[in-house]
Structures are given as structure tokens and as C-alpha cells.
XYZ file of N, CA, C and O in Angstrom:
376
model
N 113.961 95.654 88.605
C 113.196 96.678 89.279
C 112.086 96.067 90.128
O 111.881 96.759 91.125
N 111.331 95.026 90.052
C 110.584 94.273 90.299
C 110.492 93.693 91.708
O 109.515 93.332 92.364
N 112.020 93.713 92.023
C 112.281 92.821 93.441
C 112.800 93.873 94.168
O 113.263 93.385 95.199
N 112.972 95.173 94.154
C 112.842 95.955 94.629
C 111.857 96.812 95.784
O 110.978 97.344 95.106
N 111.711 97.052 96.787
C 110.982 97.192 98.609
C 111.083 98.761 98.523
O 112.154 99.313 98.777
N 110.049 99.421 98.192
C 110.066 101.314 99.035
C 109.545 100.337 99.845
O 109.298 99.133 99.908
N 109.439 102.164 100.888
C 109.266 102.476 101.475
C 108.667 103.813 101.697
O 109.156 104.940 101.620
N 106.890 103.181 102.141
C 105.979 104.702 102.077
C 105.884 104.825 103.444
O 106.037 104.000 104.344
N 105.431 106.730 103.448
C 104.929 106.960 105.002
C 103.099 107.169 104.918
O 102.302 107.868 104.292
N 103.064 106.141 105.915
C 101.559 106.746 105.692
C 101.347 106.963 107.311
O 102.167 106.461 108.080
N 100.083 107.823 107.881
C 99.407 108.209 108.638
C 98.608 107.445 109.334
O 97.569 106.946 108.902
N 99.089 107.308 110.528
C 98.358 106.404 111.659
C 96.418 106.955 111.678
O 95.407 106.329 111.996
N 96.558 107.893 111.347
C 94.921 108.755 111.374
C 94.413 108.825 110.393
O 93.338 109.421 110.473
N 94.747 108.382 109.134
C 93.711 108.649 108.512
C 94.058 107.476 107.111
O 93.216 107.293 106.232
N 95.262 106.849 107.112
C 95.474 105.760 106.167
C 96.301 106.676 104.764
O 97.219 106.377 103.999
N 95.634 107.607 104.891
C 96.814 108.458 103.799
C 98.282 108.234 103.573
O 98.831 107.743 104.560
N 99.119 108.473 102.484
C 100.535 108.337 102.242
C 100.578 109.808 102.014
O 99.810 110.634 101.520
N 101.886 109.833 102.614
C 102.660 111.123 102.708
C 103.072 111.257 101.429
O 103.500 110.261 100.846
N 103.004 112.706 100.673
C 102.950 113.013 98.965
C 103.281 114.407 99.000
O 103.032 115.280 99.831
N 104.008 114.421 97.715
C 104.468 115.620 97.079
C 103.850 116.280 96.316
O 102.914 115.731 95.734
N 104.040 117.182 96.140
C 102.867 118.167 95.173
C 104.237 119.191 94.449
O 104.595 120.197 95.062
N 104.878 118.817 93.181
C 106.145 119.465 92.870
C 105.321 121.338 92.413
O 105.744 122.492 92.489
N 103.972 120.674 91.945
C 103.717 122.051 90.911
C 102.097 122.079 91.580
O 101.375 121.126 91.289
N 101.406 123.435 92.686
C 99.974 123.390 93.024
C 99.339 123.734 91.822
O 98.157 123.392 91.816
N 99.671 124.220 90.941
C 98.915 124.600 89.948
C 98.679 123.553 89.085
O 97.670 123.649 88.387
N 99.084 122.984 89.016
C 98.931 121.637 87.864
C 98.302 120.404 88.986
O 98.143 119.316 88.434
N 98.064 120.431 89.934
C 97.506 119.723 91.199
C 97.969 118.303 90.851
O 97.116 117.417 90.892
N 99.146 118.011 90.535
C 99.901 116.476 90.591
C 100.514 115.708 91.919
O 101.708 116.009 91.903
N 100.319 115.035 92.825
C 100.384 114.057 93.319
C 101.492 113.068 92.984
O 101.644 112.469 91.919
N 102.187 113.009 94.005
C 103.466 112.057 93.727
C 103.699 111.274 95.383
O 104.351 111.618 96.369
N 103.113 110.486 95.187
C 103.273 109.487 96.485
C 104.712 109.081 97.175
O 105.172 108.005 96.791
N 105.543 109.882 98.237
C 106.596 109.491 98.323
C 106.957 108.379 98.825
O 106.271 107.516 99.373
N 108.624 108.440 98.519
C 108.730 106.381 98.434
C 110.777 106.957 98.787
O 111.467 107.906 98.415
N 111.014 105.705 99.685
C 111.996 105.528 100.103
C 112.468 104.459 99.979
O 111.735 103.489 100.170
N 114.169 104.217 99.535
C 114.781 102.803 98.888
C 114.684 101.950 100.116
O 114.361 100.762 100.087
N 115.010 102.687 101.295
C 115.414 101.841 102.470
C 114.286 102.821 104.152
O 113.886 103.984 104.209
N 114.152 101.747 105.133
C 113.317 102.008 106.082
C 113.972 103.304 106.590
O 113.325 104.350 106.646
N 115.360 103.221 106.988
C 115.814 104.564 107.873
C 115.901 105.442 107.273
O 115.588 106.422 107.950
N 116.370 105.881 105.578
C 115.541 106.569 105.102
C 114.146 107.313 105.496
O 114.042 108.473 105.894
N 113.247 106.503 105.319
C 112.117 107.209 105.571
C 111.509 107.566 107.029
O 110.672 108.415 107.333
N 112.207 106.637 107.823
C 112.680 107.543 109.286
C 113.253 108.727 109.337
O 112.894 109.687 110.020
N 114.145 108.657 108.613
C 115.368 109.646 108.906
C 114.432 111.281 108.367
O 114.501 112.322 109.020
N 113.779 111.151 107.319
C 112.804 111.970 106.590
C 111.795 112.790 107.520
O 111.539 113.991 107.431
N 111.091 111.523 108.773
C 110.038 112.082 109.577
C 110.600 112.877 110.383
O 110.134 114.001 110.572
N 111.961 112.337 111.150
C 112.654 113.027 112.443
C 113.376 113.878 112.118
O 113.786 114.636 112.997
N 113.829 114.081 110.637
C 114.214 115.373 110.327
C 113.833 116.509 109.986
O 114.361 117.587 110.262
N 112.715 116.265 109.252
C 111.635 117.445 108.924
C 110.113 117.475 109.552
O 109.314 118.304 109.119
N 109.750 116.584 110.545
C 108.356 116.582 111.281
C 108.555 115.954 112.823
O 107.683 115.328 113.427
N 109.652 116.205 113.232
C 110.042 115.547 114.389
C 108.947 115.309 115.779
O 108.984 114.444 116.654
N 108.028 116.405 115.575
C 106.367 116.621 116.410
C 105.460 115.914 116.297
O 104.591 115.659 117.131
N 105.620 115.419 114.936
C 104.475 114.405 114.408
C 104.702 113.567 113.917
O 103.827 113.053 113.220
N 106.281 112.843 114.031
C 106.361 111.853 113.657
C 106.385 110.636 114.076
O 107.199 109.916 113.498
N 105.637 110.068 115.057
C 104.714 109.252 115.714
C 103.498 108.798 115.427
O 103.012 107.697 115.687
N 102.777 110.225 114.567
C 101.390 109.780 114.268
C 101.833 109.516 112.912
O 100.918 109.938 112.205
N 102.971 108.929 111.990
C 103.070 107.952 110.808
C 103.502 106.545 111.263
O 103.655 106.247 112.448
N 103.742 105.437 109.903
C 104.173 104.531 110.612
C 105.076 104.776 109.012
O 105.143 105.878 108.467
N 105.513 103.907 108.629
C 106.421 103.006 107.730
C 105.866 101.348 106.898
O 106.101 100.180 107.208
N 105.262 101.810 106.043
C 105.002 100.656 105.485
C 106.110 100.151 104.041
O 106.508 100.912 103.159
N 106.372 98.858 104.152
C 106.698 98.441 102.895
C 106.244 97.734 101.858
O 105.455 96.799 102.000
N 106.649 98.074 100.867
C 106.009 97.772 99.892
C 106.708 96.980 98.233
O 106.783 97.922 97.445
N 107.118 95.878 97.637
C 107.556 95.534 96.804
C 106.578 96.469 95.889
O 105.443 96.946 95.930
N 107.984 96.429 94.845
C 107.887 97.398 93.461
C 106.913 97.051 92.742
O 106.374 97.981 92.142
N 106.218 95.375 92.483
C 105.115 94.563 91.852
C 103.517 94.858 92.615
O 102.460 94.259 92.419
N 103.801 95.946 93.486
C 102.444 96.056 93.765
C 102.012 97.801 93.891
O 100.929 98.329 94.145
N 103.576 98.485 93.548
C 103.662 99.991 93.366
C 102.164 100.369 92.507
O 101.337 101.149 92.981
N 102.031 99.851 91.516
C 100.882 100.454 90.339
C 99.772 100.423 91.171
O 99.047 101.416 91.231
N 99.493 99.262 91.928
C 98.315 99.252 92.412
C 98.008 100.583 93.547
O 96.927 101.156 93.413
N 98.833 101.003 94.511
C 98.892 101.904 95.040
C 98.522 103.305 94.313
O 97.646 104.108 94.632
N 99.369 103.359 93.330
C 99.596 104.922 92.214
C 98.046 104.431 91.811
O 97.766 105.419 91.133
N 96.895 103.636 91.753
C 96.254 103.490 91.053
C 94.914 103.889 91.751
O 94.247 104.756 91.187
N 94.460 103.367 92.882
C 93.865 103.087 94.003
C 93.759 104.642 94.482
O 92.715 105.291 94.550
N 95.222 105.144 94.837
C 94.954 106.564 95.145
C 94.865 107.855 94.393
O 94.893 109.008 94.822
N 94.734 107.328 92.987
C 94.898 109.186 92.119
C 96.231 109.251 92.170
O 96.404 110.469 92.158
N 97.771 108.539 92.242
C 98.683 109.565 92.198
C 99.564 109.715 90.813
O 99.534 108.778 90.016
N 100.138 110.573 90.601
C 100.234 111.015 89.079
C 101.678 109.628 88.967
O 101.895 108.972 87.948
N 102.301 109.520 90.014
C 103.683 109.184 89.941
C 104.227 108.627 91.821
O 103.568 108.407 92.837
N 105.857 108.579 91.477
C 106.118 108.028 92.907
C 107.467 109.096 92.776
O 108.279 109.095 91.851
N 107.461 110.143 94.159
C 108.572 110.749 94.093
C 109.418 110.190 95.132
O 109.189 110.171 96.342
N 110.300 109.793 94.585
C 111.965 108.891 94.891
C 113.153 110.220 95.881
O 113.759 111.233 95.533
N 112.980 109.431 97.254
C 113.586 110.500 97.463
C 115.342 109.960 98.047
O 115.752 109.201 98.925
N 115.824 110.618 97.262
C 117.412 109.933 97.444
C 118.161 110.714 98.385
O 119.220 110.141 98.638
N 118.006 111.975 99.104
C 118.609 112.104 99.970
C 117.462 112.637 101.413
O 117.099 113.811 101.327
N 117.078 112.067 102.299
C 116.161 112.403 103.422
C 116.807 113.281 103.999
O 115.858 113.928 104.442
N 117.965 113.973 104.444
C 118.666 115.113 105.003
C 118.056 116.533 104.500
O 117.304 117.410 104.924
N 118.806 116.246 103.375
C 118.623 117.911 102.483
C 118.043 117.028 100.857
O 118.714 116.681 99.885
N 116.422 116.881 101.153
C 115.588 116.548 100.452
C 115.910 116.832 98.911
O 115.869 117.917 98.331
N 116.277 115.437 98.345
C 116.656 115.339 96.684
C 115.781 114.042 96.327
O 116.085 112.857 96.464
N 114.674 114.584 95.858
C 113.961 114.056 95.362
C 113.831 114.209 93.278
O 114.064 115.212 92.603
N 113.443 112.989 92.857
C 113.217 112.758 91.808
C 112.188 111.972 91.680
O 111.874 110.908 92.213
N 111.561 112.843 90.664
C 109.715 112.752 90.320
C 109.638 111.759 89.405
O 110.404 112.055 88.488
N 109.092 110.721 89.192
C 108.578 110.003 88.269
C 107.797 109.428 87.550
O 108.118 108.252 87.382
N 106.900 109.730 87.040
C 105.618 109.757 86.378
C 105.334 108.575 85.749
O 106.070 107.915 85.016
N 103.944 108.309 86.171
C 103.644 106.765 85.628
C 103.090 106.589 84.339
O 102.293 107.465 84.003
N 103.315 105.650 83.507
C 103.193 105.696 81.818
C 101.748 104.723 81.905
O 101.156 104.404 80.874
């Protein structure tokens, strides 16, 4: 798992990562993360095609994931396995 590369979107404006919120009432945070780059292309130009210019694509090995989930408040990293018709799986950090 270790040698493993997401792929986050974050925001040219403000340094933020693009995140899920599965439940507002429970106000949980799930930093999304993509296995592969066109993936998380494929994610912006399919569902934000207006604004997807003002993100970029950063990568990131799996050995420095915690520090991220840590740094920003996020509960978890939601894994998103299909960028088309959004199938995501939530995963919560122990």
C-alpha cells in the first residue's frame, strides 16, 4: 500500500483539496483521492468542466497520505473508483 501515488485535486486559489462531505450533519471531511492522474482529470471535466482550470492535480505517495489527513482536519480519504458516474468509497482513518 505504501508505494502506492493518489491523486488529489486541489485549488489554484486558495491551496484547498477538493473533499467530500458523505453525511452534513455529522460534518466529516473526506479528502478526495484518485488511483491514477486522468482519473482525476476525467472527474474535473466531467462534473466542473467551468472551473476546471482553476484546480491543478497534485500527487502524492501513500507514505505521506497521514500527513495530509492530519494537517487538514480530514476524517478519512474518499477513493474514488469510478470518475464518470461517481463510485466512491469512504475510508476512515484509524
Amino acid at each position: 500500500m505504501y508505494s502506492q501515488t493518489y491523486y488529489l485535486v486541489r485549488s489554484r486559489q486558495n491551496g484547498q483539496y477538493l473533499q467530500a462531505r458523505p453525511d452534513e450533519e455529522q460534518r466529516l471531511n473526506y479528502v478526495l483521492a484518485f488511483r491514477e492522474q486522468y482519473e482525476a482529470l476525467s472527474y474535473l471535466n466531467t462534473h466542473a468542466p467551468e472551473v476546471a482550470d482553476r484546480f491543478g492535480i497534485e500527487s502524492l505517495p501513500a507514505s505521506q497520505l497521514q500527513e495530509v489527513l492530519d494537517r487538514w482536519e480530514f476524517n478519512g480519504i474518499a477513493l474514488v473508483r469510478d470518475p464518470v458516474e461517481p463510485q466512491v468509497e469512504f475510508l476512515s482513518r484509524t
